[in-house]
Amino acid sequence: MASEAKKKKIAVIGGLTGCIEGATRVSANWMRWQVVRGKRLLLWETNPDILSRWAQSVIETEILLREVTQQESFVKECIQIVNANSDPVAKAIVPDMVEELITLDHEYDRLERTYETIVAGCPAGPIKSGYLWIRQQSYWYLRSDWLRQDCINRGGCCGRSCGCCETPPDPRRRKGWGHCTAQCACCKSVRGFRATERGKRLLQPKYDLTVFPWSHYSRQMFRAYVWSLD
Ligand SMILES: [Zn+2]
Ligand SMILES: [Zn+2]
Ligand SMILES: [Zn+2]
């Protein structure tokens, strides 16, 4: 039992190795901060099960916030296109799209409150302080080569020259900024179809941090989202 707990703890502190591996790729201050966090975590006693459940919830909610934000941009683009069209039949769907925007606005507010509750629920310690510090950095998600490569692997805009991930859609939706989800308008226009359930699975591979041992993908998700490391 003790060795099982140790294995879980080692998985959770796995980012420390990444600090050293990534030393040549990140700024000195960023690196120093990550190493300090890693050392503090080694000395810090927290149940890895609680941390892994917290990390799973926070990552899931961040992805949902991005989905809603990107869906909003998609609907706004559709309204612009339809309004520029003189066809009255096409214009008839505008009220439905406006209705969808109102629903998405409420959904974003709901998710934002959920997100804040989850973050507040993280046990006080180096993970929480580090996570909050990283999220205060503008474009934190662009610092990670792994997150960029993951976006490319999922068919996202980092694999093209459009630059969508570098130009977030709405300054009032900061928590919805980040790499592409199944709802990205630009990706949809490239794919040319709405994602099926199977397609959505390809667009977001499965990860479950509550199940040990972690899969390679789960481990990388944890390192990228919580440690901001590759
Ligand atoms: Zn794009
Ligand atoms: Zn995209
Ligand atoms: Zn991207």
PDB file of N, CA and C and ligand atoms in Angstrom, residues 157 160 180 184 187, ligand 2:
ATOM      1  N   CYS A 157      -5.211  24.384 -35.174  1.00  0.00           N
ATOM      2  CA  CYS A 157      -4.656  25.478 -35.967  1.00  0.00           C
ATOM      3  C   CYS A 157      -3.146  25.640 -35.832  1.00  0.00           C
ATOM      4  N   ARG A 160      -1.296  24.799 -38.882  1.00  0.00           N
ATOM      5  CA  ARG A 160      -1.482  25.603 -40.099  1.00  0.00           C
ATOM      6  C   ARG A 160      -0.930  27.009 -39.867  1.00  0.00           C
ATOM      7  N   CYS A 180      -6.973  24.660 -29.919  1.00  0.00           N
ATOM      8  CA  CYS A 180      -8.243  24.314 -30.572  1.00  0.00           C
ATOM      9  C   CYS A 180      -8.977  23.161 -29.881  1.00  0.00           C
ATOM     10  N   CYS A 184     -13.613  24.834 -32.663  1.00  0.00           N
ATOM     11  CA  CYS A 184     -12.888  25.929 -33.316  1.00  0.00           C
ATOM     12  C   CYS A 184     -13.464  26.174 -34.723  1.00  0.00           C
ATOM     13  N   CYS A 187     -10.942  25.421 -37.587  1.00  0.00           N
ATOM     14  CA  CYS A 187     -10.764  23.968 -37.786  1.00  0.00           C
ATOM     15  C   CYS A 187     -11.998  23.376 -38.470  1.00  0.00           C
TER      16      CYS A 187
HETATM   17 ZN    ZN B   2      -8.500  25.636 -34.783  1.00  0.00          ZN
END
